[in-house]
Coordinates of C-alpha atoms in Angstrom, one line a residue:
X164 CA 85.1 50.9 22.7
X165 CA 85.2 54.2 24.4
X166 CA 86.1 57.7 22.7
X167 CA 89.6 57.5 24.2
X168 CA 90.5 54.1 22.8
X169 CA 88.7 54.7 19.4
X170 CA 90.7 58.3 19.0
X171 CA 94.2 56.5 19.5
X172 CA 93.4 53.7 16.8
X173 CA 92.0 56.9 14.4
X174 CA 96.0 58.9 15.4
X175 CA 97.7 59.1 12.1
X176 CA 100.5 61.3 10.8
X177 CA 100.3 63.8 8.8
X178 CA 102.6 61.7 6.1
X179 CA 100.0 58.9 6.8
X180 CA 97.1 60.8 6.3
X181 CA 98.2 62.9 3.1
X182 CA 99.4 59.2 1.5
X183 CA 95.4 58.1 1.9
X184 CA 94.8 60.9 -1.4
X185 CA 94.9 59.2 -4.8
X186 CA 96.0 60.7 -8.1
X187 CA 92.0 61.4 -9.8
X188 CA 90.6 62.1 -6.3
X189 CA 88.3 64.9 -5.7
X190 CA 89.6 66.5 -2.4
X191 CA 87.5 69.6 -0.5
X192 CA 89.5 71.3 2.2
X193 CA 86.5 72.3 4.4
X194 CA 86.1 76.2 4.9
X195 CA 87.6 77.7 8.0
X196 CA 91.2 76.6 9.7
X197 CA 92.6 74.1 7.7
X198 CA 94.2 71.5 8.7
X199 CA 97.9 72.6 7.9
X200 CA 99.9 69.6 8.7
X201 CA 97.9 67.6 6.2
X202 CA 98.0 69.8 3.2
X203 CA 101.7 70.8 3.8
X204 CA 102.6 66.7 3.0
X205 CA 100.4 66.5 0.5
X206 CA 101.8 69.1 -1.4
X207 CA 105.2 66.8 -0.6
X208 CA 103.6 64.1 -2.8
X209 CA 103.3 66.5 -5.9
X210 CA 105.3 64.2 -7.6
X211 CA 103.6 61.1 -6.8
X212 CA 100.4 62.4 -7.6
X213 CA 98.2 62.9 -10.8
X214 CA 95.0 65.0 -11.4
X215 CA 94.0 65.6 -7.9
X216 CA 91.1 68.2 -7.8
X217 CA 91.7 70.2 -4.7
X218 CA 88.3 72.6 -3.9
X219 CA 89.5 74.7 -1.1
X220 CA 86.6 76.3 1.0
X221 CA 88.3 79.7 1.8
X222 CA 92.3 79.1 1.1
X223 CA 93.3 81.0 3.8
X224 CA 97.2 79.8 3.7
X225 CA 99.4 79.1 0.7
X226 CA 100.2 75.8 0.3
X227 CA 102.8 75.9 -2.6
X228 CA 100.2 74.1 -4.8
X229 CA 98.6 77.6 -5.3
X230 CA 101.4 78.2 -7.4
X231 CA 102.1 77.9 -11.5
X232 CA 103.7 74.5 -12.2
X233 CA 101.6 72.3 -10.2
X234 CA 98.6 71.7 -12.4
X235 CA 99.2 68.5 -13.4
X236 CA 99.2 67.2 -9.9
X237 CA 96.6 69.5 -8.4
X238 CA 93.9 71.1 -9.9
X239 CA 93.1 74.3 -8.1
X240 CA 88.6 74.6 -8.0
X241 CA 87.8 77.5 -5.9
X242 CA 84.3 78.2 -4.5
X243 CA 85.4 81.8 -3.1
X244 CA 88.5 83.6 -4.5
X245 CA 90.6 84.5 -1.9
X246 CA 94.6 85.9 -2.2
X247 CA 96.1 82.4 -2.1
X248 CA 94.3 81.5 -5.4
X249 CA 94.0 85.0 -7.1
X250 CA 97.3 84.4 -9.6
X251 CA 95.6 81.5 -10.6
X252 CA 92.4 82.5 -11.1
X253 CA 93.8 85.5 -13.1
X254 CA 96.2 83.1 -15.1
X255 CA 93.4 80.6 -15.4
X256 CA 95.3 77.9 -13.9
X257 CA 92.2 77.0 -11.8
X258 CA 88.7 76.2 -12.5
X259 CA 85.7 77.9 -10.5
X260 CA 82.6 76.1 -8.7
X261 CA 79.9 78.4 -9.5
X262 CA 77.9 77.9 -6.0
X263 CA 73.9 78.0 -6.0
X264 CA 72.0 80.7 -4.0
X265 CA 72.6 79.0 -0.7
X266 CA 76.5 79.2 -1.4
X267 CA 76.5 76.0 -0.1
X268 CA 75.6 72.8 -3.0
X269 CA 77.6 72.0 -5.8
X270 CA 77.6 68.8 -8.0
X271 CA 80.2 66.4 -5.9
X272 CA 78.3 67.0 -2.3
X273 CA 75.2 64.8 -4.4
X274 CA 77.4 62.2 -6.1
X275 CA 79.8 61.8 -3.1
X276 CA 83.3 63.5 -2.1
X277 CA 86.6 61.1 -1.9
X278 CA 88.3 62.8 0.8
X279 CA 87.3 65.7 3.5
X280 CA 89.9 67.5 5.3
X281 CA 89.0 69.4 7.4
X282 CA 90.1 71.1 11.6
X283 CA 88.2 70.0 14.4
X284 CA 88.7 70.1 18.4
X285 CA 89.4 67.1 20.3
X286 CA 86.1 65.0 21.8
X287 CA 84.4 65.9 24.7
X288 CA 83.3 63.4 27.1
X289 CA 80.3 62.1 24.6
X290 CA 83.2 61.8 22.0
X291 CA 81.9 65.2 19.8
X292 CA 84.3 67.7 18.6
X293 CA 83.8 70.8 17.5
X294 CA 84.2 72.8 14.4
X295 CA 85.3 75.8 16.3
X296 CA 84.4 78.8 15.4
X297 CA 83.6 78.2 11.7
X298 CA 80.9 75.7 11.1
X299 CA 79.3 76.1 7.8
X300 CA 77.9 73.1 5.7
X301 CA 80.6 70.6 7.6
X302 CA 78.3 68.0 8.6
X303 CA 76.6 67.5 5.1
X304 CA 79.8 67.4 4.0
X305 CA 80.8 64.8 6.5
X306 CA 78.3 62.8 5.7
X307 CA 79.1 63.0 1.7
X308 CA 82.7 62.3 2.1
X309 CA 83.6 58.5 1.4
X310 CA 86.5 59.7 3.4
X311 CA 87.6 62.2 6.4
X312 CA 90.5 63.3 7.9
X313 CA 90.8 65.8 10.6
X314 CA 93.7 67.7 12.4
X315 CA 93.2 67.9 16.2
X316 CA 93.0 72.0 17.1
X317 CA 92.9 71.6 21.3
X318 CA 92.6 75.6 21.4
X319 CA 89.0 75.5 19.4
X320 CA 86.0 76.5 21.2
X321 CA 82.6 75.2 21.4
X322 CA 79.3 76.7 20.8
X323 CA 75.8 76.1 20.7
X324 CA 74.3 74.9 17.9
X325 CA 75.2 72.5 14.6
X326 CA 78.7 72.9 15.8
X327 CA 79.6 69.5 16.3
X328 CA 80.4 66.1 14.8
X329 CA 80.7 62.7 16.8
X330 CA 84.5 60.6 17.0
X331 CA 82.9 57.5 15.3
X332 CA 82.2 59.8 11.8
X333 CA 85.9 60.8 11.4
X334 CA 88.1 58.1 9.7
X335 CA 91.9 59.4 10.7
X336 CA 92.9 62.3 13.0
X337 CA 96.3 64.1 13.2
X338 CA 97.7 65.9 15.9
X339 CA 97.5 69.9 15.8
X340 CA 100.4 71.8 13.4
X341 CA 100.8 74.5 15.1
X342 CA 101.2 77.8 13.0
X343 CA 103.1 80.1 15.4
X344 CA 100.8 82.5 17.5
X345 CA 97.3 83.6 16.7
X346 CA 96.8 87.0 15.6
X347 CA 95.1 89.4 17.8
X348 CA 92.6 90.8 15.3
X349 CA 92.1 88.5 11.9
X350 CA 91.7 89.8 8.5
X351 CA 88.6 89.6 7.0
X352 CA 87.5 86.4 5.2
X353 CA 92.0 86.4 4.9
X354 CA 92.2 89.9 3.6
X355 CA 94.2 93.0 4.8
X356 CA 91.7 95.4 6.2
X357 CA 93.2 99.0 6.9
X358 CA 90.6 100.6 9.1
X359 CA 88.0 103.1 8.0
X360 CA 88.4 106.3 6.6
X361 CA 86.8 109.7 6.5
X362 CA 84.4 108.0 3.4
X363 CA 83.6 105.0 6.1
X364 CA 83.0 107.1 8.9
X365 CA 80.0 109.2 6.4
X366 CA 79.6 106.1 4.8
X367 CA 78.4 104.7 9.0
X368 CA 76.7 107.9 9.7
X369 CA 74.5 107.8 6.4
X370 CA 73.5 103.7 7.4
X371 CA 72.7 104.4 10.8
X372 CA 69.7 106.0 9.6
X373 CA 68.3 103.3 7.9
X374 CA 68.8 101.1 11.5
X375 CA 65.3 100.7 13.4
X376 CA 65.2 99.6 17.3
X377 CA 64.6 95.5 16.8
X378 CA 65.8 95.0 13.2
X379 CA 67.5 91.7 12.6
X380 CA 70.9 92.4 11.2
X381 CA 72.8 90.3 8.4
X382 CA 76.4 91.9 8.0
X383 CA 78.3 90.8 5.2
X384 CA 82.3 90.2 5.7
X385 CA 83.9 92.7 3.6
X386 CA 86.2 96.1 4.6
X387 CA 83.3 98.3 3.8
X388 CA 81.3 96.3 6.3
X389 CA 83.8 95.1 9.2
X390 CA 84.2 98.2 11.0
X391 CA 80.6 99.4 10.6
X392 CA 79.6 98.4 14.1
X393 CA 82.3 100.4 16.0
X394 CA 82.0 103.5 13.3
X395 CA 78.6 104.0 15.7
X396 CA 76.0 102.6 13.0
X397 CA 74.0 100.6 16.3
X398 CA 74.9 103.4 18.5
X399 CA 71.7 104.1 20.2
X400 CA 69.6 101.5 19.0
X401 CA 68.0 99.0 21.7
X402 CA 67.3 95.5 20.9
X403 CA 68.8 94.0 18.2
X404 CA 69.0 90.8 16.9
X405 CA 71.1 88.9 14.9
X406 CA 70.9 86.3 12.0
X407 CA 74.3 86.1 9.4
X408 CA 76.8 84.2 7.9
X409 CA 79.7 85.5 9.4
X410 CA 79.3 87.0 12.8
X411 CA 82.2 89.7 12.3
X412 CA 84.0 90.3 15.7
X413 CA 82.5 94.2 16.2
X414 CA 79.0 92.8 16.1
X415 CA 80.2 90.2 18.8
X416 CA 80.6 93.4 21.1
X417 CA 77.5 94.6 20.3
X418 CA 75.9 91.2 21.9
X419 CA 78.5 92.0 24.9
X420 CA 77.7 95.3 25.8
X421 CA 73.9 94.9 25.8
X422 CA 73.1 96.6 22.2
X423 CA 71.9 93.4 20.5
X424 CA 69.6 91.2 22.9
X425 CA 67.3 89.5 20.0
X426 CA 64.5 90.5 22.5
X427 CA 62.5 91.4 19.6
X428 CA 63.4 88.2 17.0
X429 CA 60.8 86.8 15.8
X430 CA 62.4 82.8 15.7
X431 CA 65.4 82.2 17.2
X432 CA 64.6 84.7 20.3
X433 CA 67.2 85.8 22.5
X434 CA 70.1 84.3 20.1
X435 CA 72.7 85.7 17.9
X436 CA 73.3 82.9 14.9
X437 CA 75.1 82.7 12.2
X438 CA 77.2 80.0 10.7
X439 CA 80.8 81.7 11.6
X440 CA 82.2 84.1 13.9
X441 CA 85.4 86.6 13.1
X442 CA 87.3 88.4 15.4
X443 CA 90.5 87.3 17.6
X444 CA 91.2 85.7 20.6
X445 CA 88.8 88.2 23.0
X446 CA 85.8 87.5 20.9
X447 CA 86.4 83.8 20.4
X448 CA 86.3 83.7 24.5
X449 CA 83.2 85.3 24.5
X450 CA 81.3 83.3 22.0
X451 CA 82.9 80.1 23.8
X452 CA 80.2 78.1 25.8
X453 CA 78.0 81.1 25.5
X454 CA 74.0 80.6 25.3
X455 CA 73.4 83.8 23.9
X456 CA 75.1 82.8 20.3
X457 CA 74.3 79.7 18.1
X458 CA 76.4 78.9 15.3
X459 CA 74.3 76.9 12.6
X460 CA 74.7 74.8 9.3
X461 CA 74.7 77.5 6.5
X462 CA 71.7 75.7 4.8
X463 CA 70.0 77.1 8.1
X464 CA 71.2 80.6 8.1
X465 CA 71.7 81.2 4.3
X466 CA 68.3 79.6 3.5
X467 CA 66.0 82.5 2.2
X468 CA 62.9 81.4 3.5
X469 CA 64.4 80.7 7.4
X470 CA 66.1 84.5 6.7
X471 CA 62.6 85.9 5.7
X472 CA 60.8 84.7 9.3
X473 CA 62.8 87.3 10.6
X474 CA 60.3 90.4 10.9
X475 CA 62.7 93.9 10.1
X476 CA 65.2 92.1 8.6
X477 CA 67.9 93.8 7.4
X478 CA 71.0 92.3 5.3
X479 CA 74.2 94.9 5.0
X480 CA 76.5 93.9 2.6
X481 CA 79.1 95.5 0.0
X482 CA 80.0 95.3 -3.8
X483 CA 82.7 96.3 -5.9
X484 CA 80.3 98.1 -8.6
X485 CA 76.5 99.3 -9.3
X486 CA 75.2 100.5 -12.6
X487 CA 72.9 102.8 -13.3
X488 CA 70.2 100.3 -13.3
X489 CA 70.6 99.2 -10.4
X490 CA 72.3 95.9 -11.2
X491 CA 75.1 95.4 -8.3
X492 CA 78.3 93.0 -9.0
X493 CA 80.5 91.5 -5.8
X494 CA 81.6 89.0 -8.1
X495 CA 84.0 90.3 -10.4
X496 CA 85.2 93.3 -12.6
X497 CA 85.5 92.4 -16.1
X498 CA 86.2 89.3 -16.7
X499 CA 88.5 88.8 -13.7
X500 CA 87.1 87.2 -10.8
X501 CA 87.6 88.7 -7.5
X502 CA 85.9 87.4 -4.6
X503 CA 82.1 85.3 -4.7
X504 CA 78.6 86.0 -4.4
X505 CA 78.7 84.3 -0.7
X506 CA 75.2 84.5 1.0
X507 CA 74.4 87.8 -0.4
X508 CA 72.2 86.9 -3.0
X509 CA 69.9 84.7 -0.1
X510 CA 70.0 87.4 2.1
X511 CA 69.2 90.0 -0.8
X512 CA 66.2 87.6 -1.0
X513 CA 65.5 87.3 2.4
X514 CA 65.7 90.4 3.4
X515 CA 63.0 91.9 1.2
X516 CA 60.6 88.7 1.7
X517 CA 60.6 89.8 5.4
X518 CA 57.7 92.0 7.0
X519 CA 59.5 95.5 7.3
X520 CA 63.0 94.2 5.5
X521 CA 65.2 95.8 3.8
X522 CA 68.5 94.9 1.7
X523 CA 71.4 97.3 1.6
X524 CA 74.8 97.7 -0.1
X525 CA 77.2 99.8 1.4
X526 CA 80.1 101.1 -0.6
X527 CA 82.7 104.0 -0.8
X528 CA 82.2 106.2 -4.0
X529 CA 85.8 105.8 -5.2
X530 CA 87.7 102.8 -5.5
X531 CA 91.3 101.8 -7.0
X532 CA 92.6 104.6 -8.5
X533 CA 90.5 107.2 -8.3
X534 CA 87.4 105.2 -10.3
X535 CA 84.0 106.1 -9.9
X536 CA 82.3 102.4 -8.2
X537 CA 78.5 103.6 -9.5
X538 CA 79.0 103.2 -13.2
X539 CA 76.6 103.8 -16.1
X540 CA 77.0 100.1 -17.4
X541 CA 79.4 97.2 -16.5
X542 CA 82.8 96.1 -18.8
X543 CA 81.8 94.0 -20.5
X544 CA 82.5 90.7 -18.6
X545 CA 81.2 91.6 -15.1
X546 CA 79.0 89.0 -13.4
X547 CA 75.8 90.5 -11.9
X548 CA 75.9 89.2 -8.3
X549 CA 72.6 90.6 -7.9
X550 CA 70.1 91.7 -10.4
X551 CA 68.2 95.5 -10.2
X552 CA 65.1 93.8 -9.7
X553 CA 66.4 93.0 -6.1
X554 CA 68.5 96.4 -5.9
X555 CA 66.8 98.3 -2.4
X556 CA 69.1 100.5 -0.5
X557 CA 72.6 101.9 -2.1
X558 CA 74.6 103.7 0.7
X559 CA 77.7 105.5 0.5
X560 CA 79.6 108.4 2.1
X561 CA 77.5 111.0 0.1
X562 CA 74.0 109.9 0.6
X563 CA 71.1 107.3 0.5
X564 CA 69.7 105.9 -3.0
X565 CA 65.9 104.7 -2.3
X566 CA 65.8 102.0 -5.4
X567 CA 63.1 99.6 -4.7
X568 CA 59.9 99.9 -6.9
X569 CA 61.7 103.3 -9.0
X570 CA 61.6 104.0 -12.6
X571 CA 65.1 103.6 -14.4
X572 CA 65.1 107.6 -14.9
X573 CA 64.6 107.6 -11.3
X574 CA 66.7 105.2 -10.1
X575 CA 70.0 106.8 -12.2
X576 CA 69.2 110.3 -10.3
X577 CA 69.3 108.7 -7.2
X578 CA 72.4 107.0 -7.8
X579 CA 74.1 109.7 -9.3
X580 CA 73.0 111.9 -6.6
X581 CA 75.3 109.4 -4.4
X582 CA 78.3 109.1 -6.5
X583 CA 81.9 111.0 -6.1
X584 CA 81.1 114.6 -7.2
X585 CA 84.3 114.1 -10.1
X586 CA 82.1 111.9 -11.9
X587 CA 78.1 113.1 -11.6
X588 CA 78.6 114.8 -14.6
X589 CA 79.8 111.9 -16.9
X590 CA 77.4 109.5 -15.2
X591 CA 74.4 112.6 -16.5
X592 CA 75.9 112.6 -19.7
X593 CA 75.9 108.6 -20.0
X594 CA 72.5 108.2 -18.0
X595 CA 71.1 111.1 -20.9
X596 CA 72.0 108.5 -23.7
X597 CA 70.9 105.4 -21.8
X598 CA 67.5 106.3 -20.5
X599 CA 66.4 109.7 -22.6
X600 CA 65.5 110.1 -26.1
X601 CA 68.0 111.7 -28.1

């Protein structure tokens, strides 16, 4: 049987496809586009259905059974909090899959998942689709999932790669839902990004400092990262590589005007890879069928000993908070969970196992209301993302703290140094009792 043939015996509806879910299933909507037409008709079989435990990758779209009233139909397990399952989280309506450092394995990928949905592109002429432009652990998954069902996306590109998956391991496929017109510029990881401010544009301006010709760079997806390539933080630099998670769409410029060449990579020469690519429709174009950029299974690029064969490698990433320790949390604030750890903690890792690395966090002094984001200790309930013993390079608009190898007395004068001149002088008073005698 040729691809054609097997693809119109695998056509389903959406009704069809959603009906194939059992009350006591444990369902994983893979991260990336999901596929709408399916989830919008299974959350028309609320009724009919019992105890279904839904683990959305990223929930980038609400489906209604986000909402209060549903649980008994559809329990909501996270990996990532995103907007679409914030209330719940907050409420705690939903559980939370704690992911290991990979950000990739949790315990039904080992015993086996009961159904995979997930958005692919239709088969080439060897019968593979594509995962677009979001790839991350989809083919383990695949191969865990006793069953998959896929929504055909004809406008997905292909890349070079693990981005791919053959006809003959997909059980059902729907035609594509379409969702009205794409966005020019996407938000970030499904946020709302605002642009940089005057803190950003210091914020850029103290980073690009720390930016060698060469250096391998890891960006993390995050508004204190997304606009760091266009605030001029590569400006001037020759030869970069790349090795990420998300390749954020600014960084796909950098490839495009001749900035980052990986000339200088030490594996993976000449190519850009992560696992995922942001950006709109100008930047999916450009990655599309393009030999310069590889997008890779994220137990490749988040794996902290592949990371670490990158000589200068630098990770850039964000956090909502540091103490005074050192001890930096992208988690949550208190006890409500926020966002996830991601890749950050591998990369943290990576980073500093590399010849010449170096791990950095990136944050605006002030955040929310007018609160200091350098603290002298956590509330009590804050999840340390990533402990002070990895803590390296804390950026923000007012200066540089150096961390790595410091005493704590040293290491809370650096960070104070950094922090929004309204609160140095509580953070002294606090950073007096904390690490002084009396």
């Amino acid at each position: 049987m040729n691809w054609e043939e097997e693809l119109k015996k695998k056509l389903i509806s959406y009704e069809e496809a959603a009906k194939l879910i059992k009350s006591g299933d444990f369902l994983l909507i893979a991260t990336g586009y999901e596929p709408a037409g399916i989830c919008y008709a299974l959350a028309g079989r609320m009724d009919e259905l019992k105890g279904v435990r839904i683990v959305p990758g990223l929930a980038g779209r609400d489906f209604a059974y986000y909402d209060a009233g549903w649980e008994d139909s559809f329990l909501i397990t996270p990996l990532y909090v995103m907007p679409a399952t914030a209330q719940g989280m907050a409420e705690k309506r939903s559980d939370f899959i704690v992911v290991d450092m990979l950000a990739n394995t949790y315990e039904d990928l080992e015993e086996g998942i009961d159904v995979l949905l997930l958005t692919v592109s239709p088969p080439d002429n060897n019968g593979f689709c594509s995962f677009g432009g979001s790839v991350w652990n989809k083919q383990e998954q695949i191969k865990a999932a006793k069953l998959v069902l896929a929504e055909l996306n004809p406008y997905f590109i292909r890349t070079y790669g693990d981005n791919f998956a053959h006809i003959s391991e997909i059980d059902y496929f729907t035609e594509h839902l379409s969702m009205g017109k794409e966005a020019k510029t996407r938000d970030v990881l499904g946020r709302t990004i605002t642009g940089p401010g005057e803190a950003e544009k210091k914020l850029a301006q103290n980073l690009s400092t720390l930016i060698k010709d060469g250096d391998t760079i890891q960006i993390g997806a995050s508004g204190s990262t997304e606009f760091l390539p266009q605030l001029g933080v590569f400006d001037n630099k020759n030869d970069l590589g790349i090795h990420t998670e998300l390749i954020p769409g600014p960084l796909i410029h950098m490839v495009e005007k001749g900035v980052v060449t990986g000339a200088r990579k030490t594996i993976d020469r000449g190519k850009a890879v992560g696992t995922a690519i942001g950006g709109g429709r100008e930047e999916y174009a450009f990655v599309n069928q393009n030999p310069a950029f590889e997008l890779r299974t994220s137990y490749y690029t988040n794996d902290p000993r592949i990371i670490a064969q990158n000589d200068n490698m630098v990770a850039i990433n964000s956090a909502f908070a540091v103490d005074l320790t050192g001890q930096i949390a992208t988690d949550s604030l208190g006890h409500r969970q926020l966002a996830g750890t991601g890749g950050q903690l591998a990369f943290a890792i990576g980073a500093q196992m590399s010849k010449g690395g170096r791990y950095i966090v990136v944050l605006p002094s002030l955040g929310g209301e007018h609160h200091s984001r350098i603290v002298a200790s956590f509330e009590p309930g804050t999840i340390v993302s990533i402990p002070r013993t990895l803590a390296d390079y804390i950026v923000t608009e007012y200066g540089i703290a150096s961390l790595r190898g410091k005493s704590q007395r040293r290491r809370a004068e650096e960070l104070i140094a950094i922090a929004h001149p309204d609160f140095r002088e509580e953070l002294r008073k606090e950073a007096q009792k904390l690490f002084w005698p009396g």
